Amino acid sequence: MLHLRLITPPDRTDAVVRLIEETVGTAHLAVVPGAARNPVGDLVMVDVAREAGDELISELCDLGIDADGSIAVEDIDLSLSKRAEKAEEDAPGEGADAVLWEQLSDATHEESTLSVTYLAFITLATMIAACGVVLDNAILIVGAMAVGPEFGPLAGISTALVRRRPRLALRSLIALLVGFAVAMAVTVLFSLLMDALGLFTEAQLEADRPNTAFVYAPDAFSFVVAVLAGIAGTLSLTSAKSGLLVGVAISVTTVPAAANAAVALSYGDTSQTAGSTNQLLLNLAGIVLAGTLTLLTQKWLWRHFRPRT
């Protein structure tokens, strides 16, 4: 279930209440006239089944509530109510299959913001991965994958393509490109420092690395895994199971490939630099492609196979 908290202009409160009452899958409607002060308006609260949420939110936006009032949406972790159970039973479709497009756009917009925190995480992840590739340590590679925040901008690009939001696409692309550029540049300097301290050596990079050699040797499986991870990541976002993103993050070699490219560049190894860069681009393309196709498929399935009341 979702909880909607609305601030409605007084002249549109009756229309909002009527819309909610006509929406199958709602419960616990409460109206407090004149309660809102900024902006001035009435407070309307209602619980709605997730599968009915996107349509209701869309119609509220059509009434201009998002422009002249406010629409706040929260997930309800626990609701002990027979009315809530009946609302979920009456709502057409399954909540796990429903996509809240406004929520998805808002989440990817936030995750694709080029902030100091984002740059810090992607840089730290790349530096950890650099240690992993030089030491041929799979544990460090997995740790770096889990720390990396790059799935946010990738999901943002997919969402923007499906929803035709060019500003979100540009924002996500900038975060992705600038993030990796900064992370790789800092990792080159980090590699040079570690070499000066005797902690990194070119011999380690050029030696056989059975655990991490895959990061600079892209093949068909690299793209296949990226596509599968992109599908899983997108499903975890749209079904509100964001905890699964950790599993997605450690499935693809974006950050390790960037790290290996940076270390190889610091030693002038153009072969590994090129191979790692190709691995990175292949994975990024696979995730975006899979994410976009997954969202389009979800949209089509929900439109054509959702049960009607």
PDB file of C-alpha atoms in Angstrom:
ATOM      1  CA  MET A   1       0.000   0.000   0.000  1.00  0.00           C
ATOM      2  CA  LEU A   2       0.934   3.613  -0.557  1.00  0.00           C
ATOM      3  CA  HIS A   3       0.024   6.612   1.567  1.00  0.00           C
ATOM      4  CA  LEU A   4      -0.749   9.831  -0.309  1.00  0.00           C
ATOM      5  CA  ARG A   5      -0.666  13.170   1.502  1.00  0.00           C
ATOM      6  CA  LEU A   6      -2.078  15.956  -0.621  1.00  0.00           C
ATOM      7  CA  ILE A   7      -2.361  19.704  -0.246  1.00  0.00           C
ATOM      8  CA  THR A   8      -5.167  20.793  -2.539  1.00  0.00           C
ATOM      9  CA  PRO A   9      -6.399  24.263  -3.487  1.00  0.00           C
ATOM     10  CA  PRO A  10      -9.844  24.697  -1.857  1.00  0.00           C
ATOM     11  CA  ASP A  11     -11.566  25.069  -5.221  1.00  0.00           C
ATOM     12  CA  ARG A  12     -10.278  21.638  -6.332  1.00  0.00           C
ATOM     13  CA  THR A  13     -10.715  19.626  -3.132  1.00  0.00           C
ATOM     14  CA  ASP A  14     -14.144  18.317  -4.129  1.00  0.00           C
ATOM     15  CA  ALA A  15     -12.765  17.154  -7.509  1.00  0.00           C
ATOM     16  CA  VAL A  16      -9.841  15.431  -5.788  1.00  0.00           C
ATOM     17  CA  VAL A  17     -12.098  13.692  -3.273  1.00  0.00           C
ATOM     18  CA  ARG A  18     -14.445  12.576  -6.053  1.00  0.00           C
ATOM     19  CA  LEU A  19     -11.500  11.227  -8.050  1.00  0.00           C
ATOM     20  CA  ILE A  20     -10.212   9.266  -5.038  1.00  0.00           C
ATOM     21  CA  GLU A  21     -13.644   7.849  -4.244  1.00  0.00           C
ATOM     22  CA  GLU A  22     -14.020   6.684  -7.853  1.00  0.00           C
ATOM     23  CA  THR A  23     -10.578   5.024  -7.875  1.00  0.00           C
ATOM     24  CA  VAL A  24     -10.713   1.297  -7.157  1.00  0.00           C
ATOM     25  CA  GLY A  25      -8.138   0.331  -4.540  1.00  0.00           C
ATOM     26  CA  THR A  26      -8.314   3.301  -2.149  1.00  0.00           C
ATOM     27  CA  ALA A  27      -9.034   3.345   1.574  1.00  0.00           C
ATOM     28  CA  HIS A  28      -8.813   5.549   4.666  1.00  0.00           C
ATOM     29  CA  LEU A  29      -9.707   8.824   2.983  1.00  0.00           C
ATOM     30  CA  ALA A  30      -9.395  11.821   5.312  1.00  0.00           C
ATOM     31  CA  VAL A  31      -9.991  15.502   4.544  1.00  0.00           C
ATOM     32  CA  VAL A  32      -8.954  18.360   6.832  1.00  0.00           C
ATOM     33  CA  PRO A  33     -10.284  21.635   5.379  1.00  0.00           C
ATOM     34  CA  GLY A  34      -8.003  24.655   5.678  1.00  0.00           C
ATOM     35  CA  ALA A  35      -5.203  22.747   7.427  1.00  0.00           C
ATOM     36  CA  ALA A  36      -2.429  23.732   5.011  1.00  0.00           C
ATOM     37  CA  ARG A  37      -0.677  27.076   5.321  1.00  0.00           C
ATOM     38  CA  ASN A  38       2.126  26.903   2.721  1.00  0.00           C
ATOM     39  CA  PRO A  39       0.644  26.613   0.205  1.00  0.00           C
ATOM     40  CA  VAL A  40      -2.776  27.518   1.509  1.00  0.00           C
ATOM     41  CA  GLY A  41      -5.247  24.707   0.998  1.00  0.00           C
ATOM     42  CA  ASP A  42      -6.890  21.608   2.353  1.00  0.00           C
ATOM     43  CA  LEU A  43      -5.127  18.499   3.595  1.00  0.00           C
ATOM     44  CA  VAL A  44      -6.250  15.255   1.951  1.00  0.00           C
ATOM     45  CA  MET A  45      -4.845  11.881   2.976  1.00  0.00           C
ATOM     46  CA  VAL A  46      -5.592   8.473   1.526  1.00  0.00           C
ATOM     47  CA  ASP A  47      -4.110   4.982   1.284  1.00  0.00           C
ATOM     48  CA  VAL A  48      -4.046   3.361  -2.140  1.00  0.00           C
ATOM     49  CA  ALA A  49      -3.012  -0.042  -3.443  1.00  0.00           C
ATOM     50  CA  ARG A  50       0.294   0.175  -5.287  1.00  0.00           C
ATOM     51  CA  GLU A  51      -1.238  -1.188  -8.487  1.00  0.00           C
ATOM     52  CA  ALA A  52      -3.724   1.716  -8.523  1.00  0.00           C
ATOM     53  CA  GLY A  53      -1.212   4.334  -7.441  1.00  0.00           C
ATOM     54  CA  ASP A  54       0.313   5.377 -10.750  1.00  0.00           C
ATOM     55  CA  GLU A  55      -3.036   6.052 -12.429  1.00  0.00           C
ATOM     56  CA  LEU A  56      -4.291   8.047  -9.434  1.00  0.00           C
ATOM     57  CA  ILE A  57      -1.126  10.125  -9.219  1.00  0.00           C
ATOM     58  CA  SER A  58      -1.273  10.819 -12.948  1.00  0.00           C
ATOM     59  CA  GLU A  59      -4.879  12.036 -12.706  1.00  0.00           C
ATOM     60  CA  LEU A  60      -4.014  14.204  -9.695  1.00  0.00           C
ATOM     61  CA  CYS A  61      -1.279  15.810 -11.786  1.00  0.00           C
ATOM     62  CA  ASP A  62      -3.839  16.394 -14.543  1.00  0.00           C
ATOM     63  CA  LEU A  63      -5.832  18.391 -11.971  1.00  0.00           C
ATOM     64  CA  GLY A  64      -2.731  20.508 -11.345  1.00  0.00           C
ATOM     65  CA  ILE A  65      -2.267  19.418  -7.731  1.00  0.00           C
ATOM     66  CA  ASP A  66       1.488  19.005  -8.249  1.00  0.00           C
ATOM     67  CA  ALA A  67       1.730  22.577  -9.570  1.00  0.00           C
ATOM     68  CA  ASP A  68      -0.608  24.431  -7.211  1.00  0.00           C
ATOM     69  CA  GLY A  69      -0.465  22.142  -4.183  1.00  0.00           C
ATOM     70  CA  SER A  70       1.537  19.092  -3.178  1.00  0.00           C
ATOM     71  CA  ILE A  71       1.579  15.318  -3.695  1.00  0.00           C
ATOM     72  CA  ALA A  72       3.655  13.297  -1.227  1.00  0.00           C
ATOM     73  CA  VAL A  73       3.846   9.508  -1.546  1.00  0.00           C
ATOM     74  CA  GLU A  74       5.113   7.078   1.089  1.00  0.00           C
ATOM     75  CA  ASP A  75       5.323   3.287   1.179  1.00  0.00           C
ATOM     76  CA  ILE A  76       3.356   1.694   3.989  1.00  0.00           C
ATOM     77  CA  ASP A  77       5.378  -1.085   5.574  1.00  0.00           C
ATOM     78  CA  LEU A  78       2.527  -2.340   7.749  1.00  0.00           C
ATOM     79  CA  SER A  79      -1.202  -1.671   7.568  1.00  0.00           C
ATOM     80  CA  LEU A  80      -3.529  -3.587   9.876  1.00  0.00           C
ATOM     81  CA  SER A  81      -6.850  -2.857   8.268  1.00  0.00           C
ATOM     82  CA  LYS A  82      -9.572  -4.952   6.673  1.00  0.00           C
ATOM     83  CA  ARG A  83     -10.355  -1.987   4.415  1.00  0.00           C
ATOM     84  CA  ALA A  84      -6.754  -1.904   3.205  1.00  0.00           C
ATOM     85  CA  GLU A  85      -6.847  -5.636   2.484  1.00  0.00           C
ATOM     86  CA  LYS A  86     -10.074  -5.213   0.504  1.00  0.00           C
ATOM     87  CA  ALA A  87      -8.612  -2.255  -1.409  1.00  0.00           C
ATOM     88  CA  GLU A  88      -5.637  -4.369  -2.470  1.00  0.00           C
ATOM     89  CA  GLU A  89      -7.932  -7.230  -3.481  1.00  0.00           C
ATOM     90  CA  ASP A  90     -10.193  -4.919  -5.511  1.00  0.00           C
ATOM     91  CA  ALA A  91      -7.382  -3.086  -7.302  1.00  0.00           C
ATOM     92  CA  PRO A  92      -6.688  -4.608 -10.731  1.00  0.00           C
ATOM     93  CA  GLY A  93      -3.281  -6.200 -11.287  1.00  0.00           C
ATOM     94  CA  GLU A  94      -0.513  -7.113  -8.870  1.00  0.00           C
ATOM     95  CA  GLY A  95       1.356  -4.556  -6.784  1.00  0.00           C
ATOM     96  CA  ALA A  96       4.704  -6.202  -7.519  1.00  0.00           C
ATOM     97  CA  ASP A  97       4.164  -5.606 -11.258  1.00  0.00           C
ATOM     98  CA  ALA A  98       3.074  -1.967 -10.963  1.00  0.00           C
ATOM     99  CA  VAL A  99       5.495   0.808 -11.889  1.00  0.00           C
ATOM    100  CA  LEU A 100       5.161   4.212 -10.237  1.00  0.00           C
ATOM    101  CA  TRP A 101       6.610   6.277 -13.054  1.00  0.00           C
ATOM    102  CA  GLU A 102       6.788   9.553 -11.138  1.00  0.00           C
ATOM    103  CA  GLN A 103       8.516   7.807  -8.244  1.00  0.00           C
ATOM    104  CA  LEU A 104      10.965   6.155 -10.638  1.00  0.00           C
ATOM    105  CA  SER A 105      11.739   9.468 -12.340  1.00  0.00           C
ATOM    106  CA  ASP A 106      12.274  11.159  -8.987  1.00  0.00           C
ATOM    107  CA  ALA A 107      14.495   8.364  -7.679  1.00  0.00           C
ATOM    108  CA  THR A 108      16.698   8.236 -10.778  1.00  0.00           C
ATOM    109  CA  HIS A 109      16.881  12.029 -10.851  1.00  0.00           C
ATOM    110  CA  GLU A 110      18.272  12.006  -7.315  1.00  0.00           C
ATOM    111  CA  GLU A 111      20.643   9.089  -7.950  1.00  0.00           C
ATOM    112  CA  SER A 112      22.047  10.732 -11.092  1.00  0.00           C
ATOM    113  CA  THR A 113      22.955  14.026  -9.450  1.00  0.00           C
ATOM    114  CA  LEU A 114      26.596  14.981  -9.940  1.00  0.00           C
ATOM    115  CA  SER A 115      27.388  15.682  -6.294  1.00  0.00           C
ATOM    116  CA  VAL A 116      30.519  15.599  -4.186  1.00  0.00           C
ATOM    117  CA  THR A 117      29.226  12.448  -2.494  1.00  0.00           C
ATOM    118  CA  TYR A 118      28.651  10.721  -5.832  1.00  0.00           C
ATOM    119  CA  LEU A 119      32.140  11.620  -7.036  1.00  0.00           C
ATOM    120  CA  ALA A 120      33.636  10.459  -3.745  1.00  0.00           C
ATOM    121  CA  PHE A 121      31.945   7.052  -3.916  1.00  0.00           C
ATOM    122  CA  ILE A 122      32.812   6.345  -7.536  1.00  0.00           C
ATOM    123  CA  THR A 123      36.409   7.519  -6.999  1.00  0.00           C
ATOM    124  CA  LEU A 124      36.851   5.437  -3.861  1.00  0.00           C
ATOM    125  CA  ALA A 125      35.315   2.420  -5.600  1.00  0.00           C
ATOM    126  CA  THR A 126      37.731   2.805  -8.518  1.00  0.00           C
ATOM    127  CA  MET A 127      40.729   3.127  -6.205  1.00  0.00           C
ATOM    128  CA  ILE A 128      39.680   0.018  -4.269  1.00  0.00           C
ATOM    129  CA  ALA A 129      39.293  -1.812  -7.575  1.00  0.00           C
ATOM    130  CA  ALA A 130      42.774  -0.626  -8.586  1.00  0.00           C
ATOM    131  CA  CYS A 131      44.191  -2.388  -5.549  1.00  0.00           C
ATOM    132  CA  GLY A 132      42.163  -5.444  -6.462  1.00  0.00           C
ATOM    133  CA  VAL A 133      43.420  -5.688 -10.058  1.00  0.00           C
ATOM    134  CA  VAL A 134      47.060  -5.172  -9.109  1.00  0.00           C
ATOM    135  CA  LEU A 135      46.885  -7.715  -6.292  1.00  0.00           C
ATOM    136  CA  ASP A 136      44.605 -10.011  -8.330  1.00  0.00           C
ATOM    137  CA  ASN A 137      42.254 -10.027  -5.351  1.00  0.00           C
ATOM    138  CA  ALA A 138      38.668 -10.969  -6.214  1.00  0.00           C
ATOM    139  CA  ILE A 139      37.367  -9.864  -2.805  1.00  0.00           C
ATOM    140  CA  LEU A 140      38.554  -6.303  -3.368  1.00  0.00           C
ATOM    141  CA  ILE A 141      36.969  -6.336  -6.824  1.00  0.00           C
ATOM    142  CA  VAL A 142      33.618  -7.414  -5.395  1.00  0.00           C
ATOM    143  CA  GLY A 143      33.887  -4.764  -2.680  1.00  0.00           C
ATOM    144  CA  ALA A 144      34.607  -2.069  -5.252  1.00  0.00           C
ATOM    145  CA  MET A 145      31.616  -3.162  -7.334  1.00  0.00           C
ATOM    146  CA  ALA A 146      29.337  -2.882  -4.311  1.00  0.00           C
ATOM    147  CA  VAL A 147      30.583   0.630  -3.462  1.00  0.00           C
ATOM    148  CA  GLY A 148      30.234   2.003  -6.995  1.00  0.00           C
ATOM    149  CA  PRO A 149      27.143   4.261  -7.490  1.00  0.00           C
ATOM    150  CA  GLU A 150      27.113   4.179 -11.302  1.00  0.00           C
ATOM    151  CA  PHE A 151      23.844   2.262 -11.656  1.00  0.00           C
ATOM    152  CA  GLY A 152      21.904   5.397 -10.685  1.00  0.00           C
ATOM    153  CA  PRO A 153      22.880   7.413 -13.790  1.00  0.00           C
ATOM    154  CA  LEU A 154      22.514   4.326 -15.986  1.00  0.00           C
ATOM    155  CA  ALA A 155      18.958   3.821 -14.722  1.00  0.00           C
ATOM    156  CA  GLY A 156      18.371   7.534 -15.186  1.00  0.00           C
ATOM    157  CA  ILE A 157      19.296   7.315 -18.873  1.00  0.00           C
ATOM    158  CA  SER A 158      16.955   4.353 -19.401  1.00  0.00           C
ATOM    159  CA  THR A 159      14.105   6.102 -17.581  1.00  0.00           C
ATOM    160  CA  ALA A 160      14.664   9.301 -19.539  1.00  0.00           C
ATOM    161  CA  LEU A 161      14.571   7.448 -22.851  1.00  0.00           C
ATOM    162  CA  VAL A 162      11.297   5.711 -22.001  1.00  0.00           C
ATOM    163  CA  ARG A 163       9.635   8.780 -20.486  1.00  0.00           C
ATOM    164  CA  ARG A 164      11.121  11.175 -23.038  1.00  0.00           C
ATOM    165  CA  ARG A 165      12.796  13.372 -20.440  1.00  0.00           C
ATOM    166  CA  PRO A 166      15.796  14.928 -22.235  1.00  0.00           C
ATOM    167  CA  ARG A 167      16.883  16.909 -19.176  1.00  0.00           C
ATOM    168  CA  LEU A 168      17.072  13.743 -17.059  1.00  0.00           C
ATOM    169  CA  ALA A 169      18.987  11.993 -19.838  1.00  0.00           C
ATOM    170  CA  LEU A 170      21.506  14.834 -20.062  1.00  0.00           C
ATOM    171  CA  ARG A 171      21.852  15.037 -16.286  1.00  0.00           C
ATOM    172  CA  SER A 172      22.456  11.291 -16.027  1.00  0.00           C
ATOM    173  CA  LEU A 173      24.918  11.241 -18.929  1.00  0.00           C
ATOM    174  CA  ILE A 174      26.931  14.082 -17.425  1.00  0.00           C
ATOM    175  CA  ALA A 175      27.037  12.351 -14.037  1.00  0.00           C
ATOM    176  CA  LEU A 176      28.177   9.121 -15.668  1.00  0.00           C
ATOM    177  CA  LEU A 177      30.877  10.614 -17.905  1.00  0.00           C
ATOM    178  CA  VAL A 178      32.229  13.147 -15.421  1.00  0.00           C
ATOM    179  CA  GLY A 179      32.110  10.598 -12.612  1.00  0.00           C
ATOM    180  CA  PHE A 180      34.198   8.033 -14.468  1.00  0.00           C
ATOM    181  CA  ALA A 181      36.545  10.684 -15.855  1.00  0.00           C
ATOM    182  CA  VAL A 182      37.285  12.078 -12.381  1.00  0.00           C
ATOM    183  CA  ALA A 183      37.544   8.614 -10.835  1.00  0.00           C
ATOM    184  CA  MET A 184      39.981   7.378 -13.481  1.00  0.00           C
ATOM    185  CA  ALA A 185      42.099  10.536 -13.351  1.00  0.00           C
ATOM    186  CA  VAL A 186      42.410  10.318  -9.563  1.00  0.00           C
ATOM    187  CA  THR A 187      43.157   6.594  -9.817  1.00  0.00           C
ATOM    188  CA  VAL A 188      46.010   7.282 -12.265  1.00  0.00           C
ATOM    189  CA  LEU A 189      47.539   9.620  -9.669  1.00  0.00           C
ATOM    190  CA  PHE A 190      46.823   7.055  -6.952  1.00  0.00           C
ATOM    191  CA  SER A 191      48.580   4.373  -9.003  1.00  0.00           C
ATOM    192  CA  LEU A 192      51.638   6.577  -9.514  1.00  0.00           C
ATOM    193  CA  LEU A 193      51.771   7.263  -5.772  1.00  0.00           C
ATOM    194  CA  MET A 194      51.454   3.568  -4.923  1.00  0.00           C
ATOM    195  CA  ASP A 195      54.216   2.799  -7.434  1.00  0.00           C
ATOM    196  CA  ALA A 196      56.469   5.437  -5.854  1.00  0.00           C
ATOM    197  CA  LEU A 197      55.859   3.820  -2.475  1.00  0.00           C
ATOM    198  CA  GLY A 198      56.706   0.404  -3.895  1.00  0.00           C
ATOM    199  CA  LEU A 199      53.190  -0.949  -3.311  1.00  0.00           C
ATOM    200  CA  PHE A 200      52.291  -1.205  -7.013  1.00  0.00           C
ATOM    201  CA  THR A 201      54.655  -2.541  -9.667  1.00  0.00           C
ATOM    202  CA  GLU A 202      54.336  -2.927 -13.402  1.00  0.00           C
ATOM    203  CA  ALA A 203      55.331  -6.572 -13.020  1.00  0.00           C
ATOM    204  CA  GLN A 204      52.181  -7.189 -10.939  1.00  0.00           C
ATOM    205  CA  LEU A 205      50.019  -5.610 -13.613  1.00  0.00           C
ATOM    206  CA  GLU A 206      51.620  -7.586 -16.433  1.00  0.00           C
ATOM    207  CA  ALA A 207      51.679 -10.904 -14.556  1.00  0.00           C
ATOM    208  CA  ASP A 208      49.098 -13.631 -15.035  1.00  0.00           C
ATOM    209  CA  ARG A 209      46.009 -12.603 -13.092  1.00  0.00           C
ATOM    210  CA  PRO A 210      43.530 -15.483 -13.168  1.00  0.00           C
ATOM    211  CA  ASN A 211      41.052 -13.732 -10.857  1.00  0.00           C
ATOM    212  CA  THR A 212      40.943 -10.314 -12.538  1.00  0.00           C
ATOM    213  CA  ALA A 213      42.204 -10.701 -16.124  1.00  0.00           C
ATOM    214  CA  PHE A 214      38.591 -10.606 -17.319  1.00  0.00           C
ATOM    215  CA  VAL A 215      38.410  -6.839 -16.713  1.00  0.00           C
ATOM    216  CA  TYR A 216      40.521  -6.080 -19.786  1.00  0.00           C
ATOM    217  CA  ALA A 217      39.383  -8.976 -21.996  1.00  0.00           C
ATOM    218  CA  PRO A 218      35.808  -8.233 -23.106  1.00  0.00           C
ATOM    219  CA  ASP A 219      33.871 -10.999 -24.820  1.00  0.00           C
ATOM    220  CA  ALA A 220      30.294 -11.992 -25.583  1.00  0.00           C
ATOM    221  CA  PHE A 221      29.698 -13.043 -21.984  1.00  0.00           C
ATOM    222  CA  SER A 222      30.580  -9.533 -20.794  1.00  0.00           C
ATOM    223  CA  PHE A 223      27.658  -8.128 -22.766  1.00  0.00           C
ATOM    224  CA  VAL A 224      25.314 -10.955 -21.769  1.00  0.00           C
ATOM    225  CA  VAL A 225      26.018 -10.424 -18.060  1.00  0.00           C
ATOM    226  CA  ALA A 226      25.606  -6.657 -18.441  1.00  0.00           C
ATOM    227  CA  VAL A 227      22.214  -7.146 -20.096  1.00  0.00           C
ATOM    228  CA  LEU A 228      21.043  -9.569 -17.396  1.00  0.00           C
ATOM    229  CA  ALA A 229      22.263  -7.224 -14.658  1.00  0.00           C
ATOM    230  CA  GLY A 230      20.515  -4.302 -16.333  1.00  0.00           C
ATOM    231  CA  ILE A 231      17.226  -6.213 -16.354  1.00  0.00           C
ATOM    232  CA  ALA A 232      17.612  -7.235 -12.702  1.00  0.00           C
ATOM    233  CA  GLY A 233      18.565  -3.733 -11.617  1.00  0.00           C
ATOM    234  CA  THR A 234      15.632  -2.128 -13.392  1.00  0.00           C
ATOM    235  CA  LEU A 235      13.185  -4.637 -11.922  1.00  0.00           C
ATOM    236  CA  SER A 236      14.573  -3.987  -8.445  1.00  0.00           C
ATOM    237  CA  LEU A 237      13.985  -0.255  -8.876  1.00  0.00           C
ATOM    238  CA  THR A 238      10.467  -0.532 -10.239  1.00  0.00           C
ATOM    239  CA  SER A 239       9.382  -3.094  -7.644  1.00  0.00           C
ATOM    240  CA  ALA A 240      10.852  -1.053  -4.772  1.00  0.00           C
ATOM    241  CA  LYS A 241      13.269  -3.866  -3.909  1.00  0.00           C
ATOM    242  CA  SER A 242      16.321  -1.604  -3.938  1.00  0.00           C
ATOM    243  CA  GLY A 243      18.268  -3.976  -1.710  1.00  0.00           C
ATOM    244  CA  LEU A 244      18.760  -6.204  -4.740  1.00  0.00           C
ATOM    245  CA  LEU A 245      20.844  -3.457  -6.363  1.00  0.00           C
ATOM    246  CA  VAL A 246      23.857  -4.637  -4.382  1.00  0.00           C
ATOM    247  CA  GLY A 247      23.636  -7.945  -6.199  1.00  0.00           C
ATOM    248  CA  VAL A 248      23.338  -6.128  -9.501  1.00  0.00           C
ATOM    249  CA  ALA A 249      26.345  -3.941  -8.702  1.00  0.00           C
ATOM    250  CA  ILE A 250      28.654  -6.900  -8.186  1.00  0.00           C
ATOM    251  CA  SER A 251      27.506  -8.547 -11.416  1.00  0.00           C
ATOM    252  CA  VAL A 252      29.128  -6.154 -13.883  1.00  0.00           C
ATOM    253  CA  THR A 253      32.676  -4.947 -14.365  1.00  0.00           C
ATOM    254  CA  THR A 254      32.206  -1.216 -14.853  1.00  0.00           C
ATOM    255  CA  VAL A 255      34.279   0.078 -11.930  1.00  0.00           C
ATOM    256  CA  PRO A 256      36.972  -2.672 -12.120  1.00  0.00           C
ATOM    257  CA  ALA A 257      37.381  -2.054 -15.855  1.00  0.00           C
ATOM    258  CA  ALA A 258      37.778   1.676 -15.243  1.00  0.00           C
ATOM    259  CA  ALA A 259      40.314   0.954 -12.508  1.00  0.00           C
ATOM    260  CA  ASN A 260      42.363  -1.401 -14.657  1.00  0.00           C
ATOM    261  CA  ALA A 261      42.354   1.139 -17.494  1.00  0.00           C
ATOM    262  CA  ALA A 262      43.633   3.826 -15.116  1.00  0.00           C
ATOM    263  CA  VAL A 263      46.413   1.654 -13.651  1.00  0.00           C
ATOM    264  CA  ALA A 264      47.451   0.441 -17.100  1.00  0.00           C
ATOM    265  CA  LEU A 265      47.501   4.031 -18.347  1.00  0.00           C
ATOM    266  CA  SER A 266      49.807   5.041 -15.503  1.00  0.00           C
ATOM    267  CA  TYR A 267      52.296   2.417 -16.742  1.00  0.00           C
ATOM    268  CA  GLY A 268      51.789   3.219 -20.422  1.00  0.00           C
ATOM    269  CA  ASP A 269      50.209  -0.155 -21.197  1.00  0.00           C
ATOM    270  CA  THR A 270      47.978   0.840 -24.102  1.00  0.00           C
ATOM    271  CA  SER A 271      46.823  -2.727 -24.751  1.00  0.00           C
ATOM    272  CA  GLN A 272      45.258  -3.192 -21.310  1.00  0.00           C
ATOM    273  CA  THR A 273      43.984   0.390 -21.322  1.00  0.00           C
ATOM    274  CA  ALA A 274      42.143  -0.191 -24.591  1.00  0.00           C
ATOM    275  CA  GLY A 275      40.811  -3.589 -23.500  1.00  0.00           C
ATOM    276  CA  SER A 276      39.549  -2.272 -20.180  1.00  0.00           C
ATOM    277  CA  THR A 277      37.950   0.759 -21.834  1.00  0.00           C
ATOM    278  CA  ASN A 278      36.149  -1.510 -24.281  1.00  0.00           C
ATOM    279  CA  GLN A 279      34.978  -3.658 -21.366  1.00  0.00           C
ATOM    280  CA  LEU A 280      33.689  -0.549 -19.599  1.00  0.00           C
ATOM    281  CA  LEU A 281      31.815   0.786 -22.632  1.00  0.00           C
ATOM    282  CA  LEU A 282      30.368  -2.643 -23.428  1.00  0.00           C
ATOM    283  CA  ASN A 283      28.976  -3.004 -19.928  1.00  0.00           C
ATOM    284  CA  LEU A 284      27.557   0.517 -19.845  1.00  0.00           C
ATOM    285  CA  ALA A 285      25.839   0.017 -23.205  1.00  0.00           C
ATOM    286  CA  GLY A 286      24.453  -3.373 -22.163  1.00  0.00           C
ATOM    287  CA  ILE A 287      22.954  -2.027 -18.940  1.00  0.00           C
ATOM    288  CA  VAL A 288      21.332   0.988 -20.624  1.00  0.00           C
ATOM    289  CA  LEU A 289      19.937  -1.155 -23.437  1.00  0.00           C
ATOM    290  CA  ALA A 290      18.568  -3.763 -21.036  1.00  0.00           C
ATOM    291  CA  GLY A 291      17.123  -1.137 -18.690  1.00  0.00           C
ATOM    292  CA  THR A 292      15.357   0.684 -21.498  1.00  0.00           C
ATOM    293  CA  LEU A 293      13.894  -2.493 -23.003  1.00  0.00           C
ATOM    294  CA  THR A 294      12.803  -3.704 -19.558  1.00  0.00           C
ATOM    295  CA  LEU A 295      10.913  -0.489 -18.827  1.00  0.00           C
ATOM    296  CA  LEU A 296       9.277  -0.539 -22.266  1.00  0.00           C
ATOM    297  CA  THR A 297       8.250  -4.161 -21.721  1.00  0.00           C
ATOM    298  CA  GLN A 298       6.824  -3.418 -18.276  1.00  0.00           C
ATOM    299  CA  LYS A 299       4.879  -0.471 -19.681  1.00  0.00           C
ATOM    300  CA  TRP A 300       3.464  -2.558 -22.520  1.00  0.00           C
ATOM    301  CA  LEU A 301       2.580  -5.541 -20.338  1.00  0.00           C
ATOM    302  CA  TRP A 302       0.838  -3.393 -17.728  1.00  0.00           C
ATOM    303  CA  ARG A 303      -1.153  -1.604 -20.424  1.00  0.00           C
ATOM    304  CA  HIS A 304      -2.234  -4.742 -22.296  1.00  0.00           C
ATOM    305  CA  PHE A 305      -2.500  -7.462 -19.657  1.00  0.00           C
ATOM    306  CA  ARG A 306      -3.590  -5.617 -16.538  1.00  0.00           C
ATOM    307  CA  PRO A 307      -6.957  -6.948 -15.371  1.00  0.00           C
ATOM    308  CA  ARG A 308      -9.806  -4.480 -15.754  1.00  0.00           C
ATOM    309  CA  THR A 309     -12.504  -3.825 -13.187  1.00  0.00           C
TER     310      THR A 309
END
